[in-house]
Coordinates of C-alpha atoms in Angstrom, one line a residue:
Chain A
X95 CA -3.5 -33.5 34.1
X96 CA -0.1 -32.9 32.5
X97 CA -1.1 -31.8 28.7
X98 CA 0.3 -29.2 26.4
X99 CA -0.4 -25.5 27.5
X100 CA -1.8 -24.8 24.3
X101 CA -4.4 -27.3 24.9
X102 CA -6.2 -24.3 26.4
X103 CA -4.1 -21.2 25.7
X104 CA -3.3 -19.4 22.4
X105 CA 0.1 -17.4 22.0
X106 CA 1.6 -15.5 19.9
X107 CA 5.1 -14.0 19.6
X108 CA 7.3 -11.4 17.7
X109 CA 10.5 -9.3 17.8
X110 CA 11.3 -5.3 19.2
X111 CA 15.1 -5.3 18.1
X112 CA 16.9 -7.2 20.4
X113 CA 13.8 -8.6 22.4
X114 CA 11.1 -10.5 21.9
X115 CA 7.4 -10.4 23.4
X116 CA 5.2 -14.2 23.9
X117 CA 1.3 -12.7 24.4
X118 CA -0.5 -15.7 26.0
X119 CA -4.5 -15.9 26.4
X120 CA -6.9 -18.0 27.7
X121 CA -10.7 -17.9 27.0
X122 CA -12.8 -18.0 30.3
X123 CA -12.2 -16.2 33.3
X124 CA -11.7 -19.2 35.4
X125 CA -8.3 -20.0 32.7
X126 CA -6.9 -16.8 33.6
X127 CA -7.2 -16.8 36.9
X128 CA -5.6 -20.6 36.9
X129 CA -3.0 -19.5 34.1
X130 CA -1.9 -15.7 36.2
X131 CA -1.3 -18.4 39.5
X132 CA 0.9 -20.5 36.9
X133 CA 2.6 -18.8 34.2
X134 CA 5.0 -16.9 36.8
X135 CA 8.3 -15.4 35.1
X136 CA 10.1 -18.5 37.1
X137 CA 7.9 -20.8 35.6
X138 CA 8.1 -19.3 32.5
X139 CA 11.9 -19.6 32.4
X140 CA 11.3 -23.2 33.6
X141 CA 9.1 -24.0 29.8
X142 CA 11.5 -21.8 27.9
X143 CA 14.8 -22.4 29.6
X144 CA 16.7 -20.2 26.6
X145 CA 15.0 -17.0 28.4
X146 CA 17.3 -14.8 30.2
X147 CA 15.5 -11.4 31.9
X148 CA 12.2 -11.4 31.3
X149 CA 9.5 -9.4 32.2
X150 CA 5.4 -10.2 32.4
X151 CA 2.8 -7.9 32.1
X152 CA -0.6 -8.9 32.8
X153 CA -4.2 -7.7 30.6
X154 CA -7.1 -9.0 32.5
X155 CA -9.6 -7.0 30.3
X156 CA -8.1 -9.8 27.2
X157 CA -7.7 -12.5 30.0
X158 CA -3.9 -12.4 28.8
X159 CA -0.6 -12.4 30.1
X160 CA 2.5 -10.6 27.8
X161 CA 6.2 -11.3 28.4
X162 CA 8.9 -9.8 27.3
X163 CA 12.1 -11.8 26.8
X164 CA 15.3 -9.0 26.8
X165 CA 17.9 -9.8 24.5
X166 CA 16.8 -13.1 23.3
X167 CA 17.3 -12.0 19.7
X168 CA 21.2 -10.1 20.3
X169 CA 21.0 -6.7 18.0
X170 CA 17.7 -8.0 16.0
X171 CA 16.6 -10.2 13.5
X172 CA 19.4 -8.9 10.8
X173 CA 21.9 -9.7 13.2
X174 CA 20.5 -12.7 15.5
X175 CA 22.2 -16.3 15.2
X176 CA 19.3 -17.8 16.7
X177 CA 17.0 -20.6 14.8
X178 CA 14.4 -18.4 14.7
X179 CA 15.3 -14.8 14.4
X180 CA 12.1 -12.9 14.7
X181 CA 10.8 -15.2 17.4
X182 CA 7.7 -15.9 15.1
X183 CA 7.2 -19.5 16.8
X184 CA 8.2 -19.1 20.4
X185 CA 5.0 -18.9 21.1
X186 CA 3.9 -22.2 19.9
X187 CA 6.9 -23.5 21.7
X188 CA 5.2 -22.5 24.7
X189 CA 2.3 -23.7 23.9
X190 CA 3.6 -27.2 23.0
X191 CA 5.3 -27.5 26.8
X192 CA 3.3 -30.1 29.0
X193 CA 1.9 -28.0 32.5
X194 CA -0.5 -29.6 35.0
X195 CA -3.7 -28.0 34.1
X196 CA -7.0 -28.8 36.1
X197 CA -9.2 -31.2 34.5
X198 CA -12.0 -28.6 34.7
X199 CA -10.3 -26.5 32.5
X200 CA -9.7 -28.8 29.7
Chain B
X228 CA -18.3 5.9 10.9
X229 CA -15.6 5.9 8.3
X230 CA -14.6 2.1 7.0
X231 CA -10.7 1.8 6.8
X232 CA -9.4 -1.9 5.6
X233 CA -5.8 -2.5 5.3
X234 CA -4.3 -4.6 2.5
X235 CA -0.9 -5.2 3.7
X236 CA 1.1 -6.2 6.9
X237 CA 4.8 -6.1 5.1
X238 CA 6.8 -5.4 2.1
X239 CA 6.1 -8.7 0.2
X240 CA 2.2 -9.2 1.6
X241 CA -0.2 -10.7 -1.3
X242 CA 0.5 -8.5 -4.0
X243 CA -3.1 -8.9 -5.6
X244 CA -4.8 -7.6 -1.6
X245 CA -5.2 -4.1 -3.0
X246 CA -7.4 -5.2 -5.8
X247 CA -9.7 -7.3 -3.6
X248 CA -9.9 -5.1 -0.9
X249 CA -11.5 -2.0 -3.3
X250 CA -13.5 -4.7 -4.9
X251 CA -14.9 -6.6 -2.2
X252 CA -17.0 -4.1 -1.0
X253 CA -17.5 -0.3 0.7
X254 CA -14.7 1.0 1.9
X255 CA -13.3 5.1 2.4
X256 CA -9.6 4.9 3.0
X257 CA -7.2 1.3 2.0
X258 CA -3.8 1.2 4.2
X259 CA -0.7 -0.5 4.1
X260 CA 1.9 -1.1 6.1
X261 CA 5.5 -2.2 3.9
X262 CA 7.7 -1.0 7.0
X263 CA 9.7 -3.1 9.4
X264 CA 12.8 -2.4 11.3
X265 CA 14.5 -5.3 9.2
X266 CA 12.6 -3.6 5.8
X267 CA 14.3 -0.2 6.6
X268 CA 17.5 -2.4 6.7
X269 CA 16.6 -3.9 3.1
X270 CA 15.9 -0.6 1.8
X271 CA 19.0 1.4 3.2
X272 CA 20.9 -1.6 1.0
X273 CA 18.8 -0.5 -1.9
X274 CA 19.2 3.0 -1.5
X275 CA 23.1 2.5 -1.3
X276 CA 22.5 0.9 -4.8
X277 CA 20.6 3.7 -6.2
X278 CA 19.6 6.6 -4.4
X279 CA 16.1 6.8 -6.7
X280 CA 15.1 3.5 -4.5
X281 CA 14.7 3.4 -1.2
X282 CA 10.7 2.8 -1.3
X283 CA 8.1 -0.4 -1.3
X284 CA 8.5 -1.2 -5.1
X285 CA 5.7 -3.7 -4.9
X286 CA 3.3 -0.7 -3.7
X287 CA 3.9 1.3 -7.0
X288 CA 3.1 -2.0 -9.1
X289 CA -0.1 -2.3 -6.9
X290 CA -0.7 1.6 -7.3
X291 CA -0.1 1.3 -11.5
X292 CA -2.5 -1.8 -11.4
X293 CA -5.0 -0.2 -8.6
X294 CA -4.5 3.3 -8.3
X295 CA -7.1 4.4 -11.1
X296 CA -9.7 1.7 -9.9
X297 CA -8.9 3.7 -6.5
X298 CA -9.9 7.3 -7.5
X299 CA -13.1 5.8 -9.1
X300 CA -14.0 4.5 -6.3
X301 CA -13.5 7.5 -4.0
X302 CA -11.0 5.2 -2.0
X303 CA -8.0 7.2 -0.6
X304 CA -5.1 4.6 -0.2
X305 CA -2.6 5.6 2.3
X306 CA 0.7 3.8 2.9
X307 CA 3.8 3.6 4.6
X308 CA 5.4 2.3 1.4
X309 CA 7.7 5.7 0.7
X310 CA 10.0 4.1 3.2
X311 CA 13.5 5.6 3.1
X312 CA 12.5 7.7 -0.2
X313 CA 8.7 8.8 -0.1
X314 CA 9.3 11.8 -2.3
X315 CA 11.1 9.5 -5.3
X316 CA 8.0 7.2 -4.3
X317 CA 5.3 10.0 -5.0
X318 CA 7.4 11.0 -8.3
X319 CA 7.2 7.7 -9.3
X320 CA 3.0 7.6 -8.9
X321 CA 3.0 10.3 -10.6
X322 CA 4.4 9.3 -13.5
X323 CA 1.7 6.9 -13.9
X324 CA 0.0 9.4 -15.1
X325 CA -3.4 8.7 -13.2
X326 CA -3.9 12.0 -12.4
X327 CA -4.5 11.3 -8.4
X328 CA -3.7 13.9 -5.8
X329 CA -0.7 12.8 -3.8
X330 CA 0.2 14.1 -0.4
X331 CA 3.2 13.2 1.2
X332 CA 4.8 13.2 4.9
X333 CA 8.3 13.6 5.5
X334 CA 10.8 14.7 8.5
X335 CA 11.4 10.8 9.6
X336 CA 14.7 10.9 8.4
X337 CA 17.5 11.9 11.0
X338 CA 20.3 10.6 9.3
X339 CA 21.8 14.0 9.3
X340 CA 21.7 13.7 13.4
X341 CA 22.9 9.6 13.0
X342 CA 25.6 10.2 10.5
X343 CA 27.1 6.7 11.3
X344 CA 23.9 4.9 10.8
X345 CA 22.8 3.5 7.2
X346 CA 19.1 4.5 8.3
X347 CA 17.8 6.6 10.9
X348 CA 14.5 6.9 11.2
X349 CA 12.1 8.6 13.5
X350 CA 8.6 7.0 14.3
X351 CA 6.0 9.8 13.0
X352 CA 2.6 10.2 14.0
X353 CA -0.6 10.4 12.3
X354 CA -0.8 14.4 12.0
X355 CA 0.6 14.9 8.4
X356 CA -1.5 12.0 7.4
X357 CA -4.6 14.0 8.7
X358 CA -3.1 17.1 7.1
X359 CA -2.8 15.5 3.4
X360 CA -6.4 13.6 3.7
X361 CA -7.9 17.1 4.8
X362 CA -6.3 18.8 1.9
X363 CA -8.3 15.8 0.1
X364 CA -5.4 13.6 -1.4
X365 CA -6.5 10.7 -2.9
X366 CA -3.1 8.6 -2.5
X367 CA -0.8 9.7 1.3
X368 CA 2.8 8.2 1.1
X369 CA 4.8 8.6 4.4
X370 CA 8.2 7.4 5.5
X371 CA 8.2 5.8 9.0
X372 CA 5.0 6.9 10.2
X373 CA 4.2 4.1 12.9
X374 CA 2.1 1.1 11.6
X375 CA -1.2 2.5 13.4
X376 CA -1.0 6.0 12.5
X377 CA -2.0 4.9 8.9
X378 CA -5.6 4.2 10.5
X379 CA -5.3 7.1 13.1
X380 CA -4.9 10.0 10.8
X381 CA -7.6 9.4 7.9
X382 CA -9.6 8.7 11.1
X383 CA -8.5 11.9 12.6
X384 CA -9.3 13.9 10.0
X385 CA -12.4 12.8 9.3
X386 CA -13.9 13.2 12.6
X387 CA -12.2 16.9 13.3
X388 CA -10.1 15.1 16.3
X389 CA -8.0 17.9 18.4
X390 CA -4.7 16.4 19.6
X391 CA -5.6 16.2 23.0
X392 CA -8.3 13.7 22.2
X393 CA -6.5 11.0 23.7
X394 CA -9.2 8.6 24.3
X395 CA -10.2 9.1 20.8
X396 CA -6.8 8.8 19.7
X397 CA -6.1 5.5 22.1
X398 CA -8.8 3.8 20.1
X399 CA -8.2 4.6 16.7
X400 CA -4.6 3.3 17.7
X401 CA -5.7 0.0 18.8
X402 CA -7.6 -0.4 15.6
X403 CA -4.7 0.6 13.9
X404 CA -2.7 -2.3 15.8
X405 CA -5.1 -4.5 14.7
X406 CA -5.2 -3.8 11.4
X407 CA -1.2 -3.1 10.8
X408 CA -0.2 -7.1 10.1
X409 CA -3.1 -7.7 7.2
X410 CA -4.3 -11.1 7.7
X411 CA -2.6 -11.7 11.1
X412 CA -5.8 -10.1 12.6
X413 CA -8.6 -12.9 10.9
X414 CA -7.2 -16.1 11.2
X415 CA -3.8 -15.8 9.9
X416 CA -1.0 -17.3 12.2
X417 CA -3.4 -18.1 14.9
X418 CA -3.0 -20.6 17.8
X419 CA -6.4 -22.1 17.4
X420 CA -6.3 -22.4 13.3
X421 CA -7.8 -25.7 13.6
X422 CA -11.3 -24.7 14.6
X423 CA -11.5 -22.1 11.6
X424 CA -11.1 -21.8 7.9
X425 CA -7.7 -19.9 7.4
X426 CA -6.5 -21.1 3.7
X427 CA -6.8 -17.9 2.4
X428 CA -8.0 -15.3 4.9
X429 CA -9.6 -12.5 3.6
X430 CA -7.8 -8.6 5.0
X431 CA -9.0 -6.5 7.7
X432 CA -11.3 -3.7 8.3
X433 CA -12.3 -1.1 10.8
X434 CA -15.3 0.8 10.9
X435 CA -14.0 4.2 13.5
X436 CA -16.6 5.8 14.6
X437 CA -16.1 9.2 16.4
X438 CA -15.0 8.6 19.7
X439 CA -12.4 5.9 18.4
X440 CA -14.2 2.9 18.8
X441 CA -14.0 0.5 16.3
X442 CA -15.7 -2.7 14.5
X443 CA -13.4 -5.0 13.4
X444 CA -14.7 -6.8 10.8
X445 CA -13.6 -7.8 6.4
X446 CA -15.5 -8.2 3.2
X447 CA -18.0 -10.0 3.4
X448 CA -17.3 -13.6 1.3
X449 CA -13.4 -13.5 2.0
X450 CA -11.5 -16.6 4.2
X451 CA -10.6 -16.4 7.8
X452 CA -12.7 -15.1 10.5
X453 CA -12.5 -11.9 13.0
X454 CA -13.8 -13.1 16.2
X455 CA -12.3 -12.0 20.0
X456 CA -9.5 -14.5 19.6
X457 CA -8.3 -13.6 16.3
X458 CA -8.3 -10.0 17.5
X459 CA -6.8 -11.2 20.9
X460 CA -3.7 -12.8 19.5
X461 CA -3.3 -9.9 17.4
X462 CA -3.7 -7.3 20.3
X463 CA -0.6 -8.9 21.9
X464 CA 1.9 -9.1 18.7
X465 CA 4.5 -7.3 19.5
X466 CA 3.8 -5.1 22.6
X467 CA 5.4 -4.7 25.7
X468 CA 4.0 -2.5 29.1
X469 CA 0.2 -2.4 28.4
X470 CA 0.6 1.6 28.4
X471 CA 1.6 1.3 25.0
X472 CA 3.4 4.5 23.8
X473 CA 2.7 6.4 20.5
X474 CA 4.3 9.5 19.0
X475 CA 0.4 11.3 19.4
X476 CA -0.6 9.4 22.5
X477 CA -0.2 6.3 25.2
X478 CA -2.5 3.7 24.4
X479 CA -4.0 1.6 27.6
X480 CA -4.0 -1.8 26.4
X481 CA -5.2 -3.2 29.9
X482 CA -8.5 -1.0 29.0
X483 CA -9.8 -2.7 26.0
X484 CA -13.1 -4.3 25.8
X485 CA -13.8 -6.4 22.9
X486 CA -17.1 -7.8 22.5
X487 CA -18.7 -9.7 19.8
X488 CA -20.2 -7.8 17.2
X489 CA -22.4 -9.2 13.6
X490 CA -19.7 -8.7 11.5
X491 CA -17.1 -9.2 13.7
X492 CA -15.4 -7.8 16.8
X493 CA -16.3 -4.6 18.5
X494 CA -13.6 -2.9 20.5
X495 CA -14.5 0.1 22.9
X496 CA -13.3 1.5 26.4
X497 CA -9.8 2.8 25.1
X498 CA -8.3 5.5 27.1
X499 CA -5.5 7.6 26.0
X500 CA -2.9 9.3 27.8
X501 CA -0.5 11.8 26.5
X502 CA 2.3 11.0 24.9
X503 CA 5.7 10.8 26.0
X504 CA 8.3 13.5 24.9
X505 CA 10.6 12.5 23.0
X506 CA 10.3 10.2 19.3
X507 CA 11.9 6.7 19.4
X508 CA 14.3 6.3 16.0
X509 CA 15.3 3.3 14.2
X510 CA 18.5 2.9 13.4
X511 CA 20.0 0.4 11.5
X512 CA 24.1 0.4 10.9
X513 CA 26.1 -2.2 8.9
X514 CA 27.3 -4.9 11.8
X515 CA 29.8 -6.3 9.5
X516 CA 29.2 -9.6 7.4
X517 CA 28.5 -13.4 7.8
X518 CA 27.6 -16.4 6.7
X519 CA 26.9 -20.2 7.4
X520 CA 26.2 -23.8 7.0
X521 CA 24.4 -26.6 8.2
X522 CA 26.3 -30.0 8.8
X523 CA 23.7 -32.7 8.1
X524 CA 24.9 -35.9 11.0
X525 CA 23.2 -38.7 10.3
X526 CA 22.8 -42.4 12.2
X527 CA 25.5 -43.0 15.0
X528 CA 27.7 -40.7 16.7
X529 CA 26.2 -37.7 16.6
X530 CA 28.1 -35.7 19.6
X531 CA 31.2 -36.9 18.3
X532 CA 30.9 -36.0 14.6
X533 CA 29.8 -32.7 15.5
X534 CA 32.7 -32.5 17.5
X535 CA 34.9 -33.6 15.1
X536 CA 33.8 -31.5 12.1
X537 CA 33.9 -28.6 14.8
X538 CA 37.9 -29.3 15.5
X539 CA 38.1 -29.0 12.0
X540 CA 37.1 -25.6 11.0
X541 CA 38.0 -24.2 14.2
X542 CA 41.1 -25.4 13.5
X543 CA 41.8 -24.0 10.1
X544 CA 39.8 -20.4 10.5
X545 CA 40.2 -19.9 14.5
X546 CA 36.9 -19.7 16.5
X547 CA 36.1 -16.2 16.3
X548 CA 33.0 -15.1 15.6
X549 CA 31.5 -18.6 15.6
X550 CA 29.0 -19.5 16.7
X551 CA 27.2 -23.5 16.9
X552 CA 23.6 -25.1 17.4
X553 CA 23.3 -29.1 17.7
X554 CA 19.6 -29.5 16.8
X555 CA 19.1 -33.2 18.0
X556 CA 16.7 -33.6 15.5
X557 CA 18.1 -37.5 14.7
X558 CA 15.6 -40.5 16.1
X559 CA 17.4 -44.2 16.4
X560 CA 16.6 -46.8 14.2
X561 CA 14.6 -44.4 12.5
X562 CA 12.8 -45.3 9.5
X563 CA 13.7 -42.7 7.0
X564 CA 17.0 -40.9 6.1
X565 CA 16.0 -37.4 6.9
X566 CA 14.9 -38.4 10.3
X567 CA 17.7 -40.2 11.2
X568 CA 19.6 -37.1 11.3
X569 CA 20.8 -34.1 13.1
X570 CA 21.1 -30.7 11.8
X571 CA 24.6 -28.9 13.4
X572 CA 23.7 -25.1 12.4
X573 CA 27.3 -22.8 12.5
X574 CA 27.5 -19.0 11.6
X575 CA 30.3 -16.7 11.8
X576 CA 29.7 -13.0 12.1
X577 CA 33.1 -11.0 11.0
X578 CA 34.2 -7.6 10.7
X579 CA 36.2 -8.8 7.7
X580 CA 34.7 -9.7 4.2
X581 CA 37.9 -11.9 3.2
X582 CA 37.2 -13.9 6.3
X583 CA 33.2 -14.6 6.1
X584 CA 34.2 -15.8 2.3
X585 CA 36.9 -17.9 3.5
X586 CA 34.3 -19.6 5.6
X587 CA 32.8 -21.3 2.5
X588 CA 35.8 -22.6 1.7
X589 CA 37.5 -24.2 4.8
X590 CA 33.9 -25.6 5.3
X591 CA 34.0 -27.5 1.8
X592 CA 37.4 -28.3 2.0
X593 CA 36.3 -31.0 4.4
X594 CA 34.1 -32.7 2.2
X595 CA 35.8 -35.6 2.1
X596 CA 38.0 -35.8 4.8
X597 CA 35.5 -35.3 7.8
X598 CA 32.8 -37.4 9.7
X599 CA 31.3 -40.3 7.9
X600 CA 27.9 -39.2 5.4
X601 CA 29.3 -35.3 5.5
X602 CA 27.1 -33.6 3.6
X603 CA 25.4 -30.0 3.9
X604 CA 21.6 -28.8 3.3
X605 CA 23.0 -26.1 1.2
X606 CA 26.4 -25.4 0.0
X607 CA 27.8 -21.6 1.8
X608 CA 27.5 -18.7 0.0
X609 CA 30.5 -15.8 -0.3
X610 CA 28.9 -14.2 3.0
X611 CA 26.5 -11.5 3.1
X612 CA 26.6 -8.0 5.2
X613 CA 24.2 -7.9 8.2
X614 CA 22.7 -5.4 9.8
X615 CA 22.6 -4.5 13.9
X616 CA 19.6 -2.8 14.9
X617 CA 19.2 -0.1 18.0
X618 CA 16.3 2.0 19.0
X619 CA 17.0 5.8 20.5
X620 CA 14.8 8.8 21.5
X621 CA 15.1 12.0 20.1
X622 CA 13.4 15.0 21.7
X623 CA 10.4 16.0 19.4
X624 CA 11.6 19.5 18.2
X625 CA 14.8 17.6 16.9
X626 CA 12.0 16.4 14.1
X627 CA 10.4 18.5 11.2
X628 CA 7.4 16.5 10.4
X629 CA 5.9 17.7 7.2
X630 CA 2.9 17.2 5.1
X631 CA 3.6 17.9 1.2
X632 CA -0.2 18.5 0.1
X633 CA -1.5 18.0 -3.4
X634 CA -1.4 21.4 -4.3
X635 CA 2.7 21.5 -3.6
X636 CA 2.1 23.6 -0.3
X637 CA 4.1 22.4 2.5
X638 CA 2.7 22.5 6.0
X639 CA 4.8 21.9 9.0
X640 CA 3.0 19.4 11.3

């Protein structure tokens, strides 16, 4: 079923300098396993299409996934041009992004 | 177990936290964290201004309101707030005349190794924290100590921890990570705020116990909630690899166990690894200056009014340093004003003041001889400096971390 992603998945997102990190979790075991198939980087880049190198990290223990999205943010909030420097809300961008998620997971 | 709750997440948290966090219930230690790589920015600017600034002014109004009620309570408050000046900071307590025993850590400063930088900063560790609560100050004020080490070292000292106790260590840092944002960890800016009560969440706690596991947990009676998914989200703020690294050790995010807990969250199965060995600095520098406008584009021709008010500037300042966003925000036939339009967002980032100021005024000039409805959400300032951040690594013998204790006697760390 095509629904927003954070129909079952939290987020949240912040600034390093120049990069930002998106931390995305799920809350049952059978979500993560779905959302580690899904949530590649290529599909990632796919939802957030402003992404340029990105990197994920993945934290079965928290049934989460971590990206971090190089340069997004030029030389850091002070100096960033984009809407939102600090990248407080990419994270429910992502989460507002329509995926096809099993109907036993919703 | 020693109970460490944290009242602030940055320099402009709720002003009144310190008060309700010593009296909402037990606590031994009360942290804050004022710092930021964009706060070190706003401070350097201060510090230009008057070299007595440089520090969290809002902690010293929260230490003259608190600091008393503090001591009483046997509370030792330790905060980050000394920023670029924790010495003029620890002065400045002082002169409250409270009487409290005030330790201070220094040796973050490397401006004398960055001479081009307007801050440069090394991230400290939590060992002259530990040294000044050992010597049994009642108020610690660091410089850029990382945001966790404000739980690590009260929690370190407590607890005798040797610096190889890297599991220990691990813990106490995740605890701190938790803890460093306030309200961030119990329902504040959180995905799912729907299913909880988050008007006015109450600040966060940890209970360390000796191997560096942690309760998270808050006074009891206060908004929000600390379950495993306000904790999750809060775990993941900000990190990159899951082997997190730390000036005292590498914390193994991929190891933590959270589990639910009476009064809250329990996290356990931290392991540490030793740290790397060299000391990330932040440096902040003076990028130049800019400023900016938003073009409001309302009803038809959106593309094409855009374009047009874009030919326009472009033509009479040249197109350096611009740069433009068309937020589409505009619905057809739409019902009200505001979302019948689109928002066209320009900013100009220039070496030269003279030119980030003659933005404001080639952009009004236009007023009335540019697309139909022109009008701006704000009108453009003179143009204000910015600042460009970078991060380097120093080795760790390049740093002289110091605790000042109480008594005036200064230990190297």
């Amino acid at each position: 079923m095509k629904v927003p992603l954070g129909t079952i998945a939290g987020a949240r997102s912040g600034d390093k300098g120049g990069d930002a990190n998106l931390g995305v979790w799920v809350r049952t075991d059978e979500a993560y396993a779905w959302l580690v198939g899904e949530l590649t980087v290529a599909r990632l880049k796919e939802l957030l299409p402003e992404a340029g190198e990105v990197v994920r990290y993945e934290l079965p223990n928290l049934r989460a996934l971590n990206f971090v999205l190089h340069g997004l943010l030029g030389d850091g909030v002070a100096s960033s041009t984009r809407f939102d420097p600090q990248a407080k809300a990419l994270g429910e961008w992502l989460r507002s992004r329509h995926v096809d998620i099993p109907e036993a997971l919703l | 177990m020693i109970r460490i709750g944290n009242a602030s997440g940055f320099y402009g948290d709720r002003l009144g936290a310190v008060r309700e966090m010593l009296e909402g219930g037990e606590l031994d230690v009360l942290t804050g964290d004022y710092l930021a790589e964009l706060t070190m920015l706003i401070l350097g600017r201060d510090r230009v201004k008057d070299a007595g600034l440089g520090y969290a002014k809002t902690f010293l109004r929260q230490m003259e309101d608190c600091l008393g009620l503090a001591v009483e309570r046997g509370v030792t408050v330790v905060a980050n707030a000394g920023g670029l000046n924790p010495r003029g900071l620890a002065a400045a307590i002082d002169k409250l005349g409270v009487g409290a025993r005030i330790g201070v850590v220094t040796g973050d400063d490397l401006r004398a190794d960055f001479p081009e930088a307007l801050t440069a900063n090394a991230y400290l560790g939590a060992w002259g924290i530990a040294e000044c609560v050992r010597a049994g100050a009642d108020v610690v004020v660091t410089g850029r100590v990382t945001d966790a080490s404000l739980v690590v070292g009260p929690a370190a000292a407590h607890f005798g921890w040797a610096r190889e106790d890297w599991d220990a260590l691990a813990g106490a840092t995740v605890a701190g990570h938790v803890l460093e944002c306030g309200t961030q960890a119990t329902g504040g800016n959180y995905s799912f705020f729907t299913s909880l009560d988050v008007d006015r969440p109450g600040f966060p706690i940890a209970e360390v116990e000796a191997d560096g596991s942690s309760v998270i947990t808050k006074h009891e009676g206060t908004g929000g909630a600390v379950t495993i998914d306000t904790v999750t989200a809060q775990l993941l703020y900000e990190i990159g690899d899951p082997a997190y690294p730390g000036p005292d050790v590498v914390s193994h995010f991929d190891t933590i166990e959270l589990a639910e807990h009476a009064r809250g969250v329990r996290i356990s199965g931290v392991r540490g690894s030793p740290p790397p060995e060299t000391l990330k600095v932040c440096l902040n520098s003076l990028g130049g200056f800019r400023n900016g406008t938003t073009f409001v584009l309302s009803g038809l021709d959106v593309p094409e009014k855009a374009a047009l008010v874009r030919r326009q500037l472009e033509g009479a300042l040249g197109t350096e340093g611009l740069t433009w966003t068309l937020a589409r925000t505009d619905q057809p036939d739409a019902d009200t004003e505001e979302t019948a339009s689109a928002l066209l967002h320009v900013t100009i980032k220039t070496p030269d003041p003279k030119r980030a100021k003659a933005f404001s005024r080639t952009a009004i000039e236009l007023a009335l001889g540019s697309y139909p409805g022109f009008h701006v959400t704000a009108p453009p300032s003179d143009g204000t400096p910015f600042g460009v951040y970078r991060a380097a690594y120093v080795p760790r013998d390049r740093v002289a971390h110091q605790a000042t204790l109480p008594d005036g006697k200064v230990v190297a760390v």
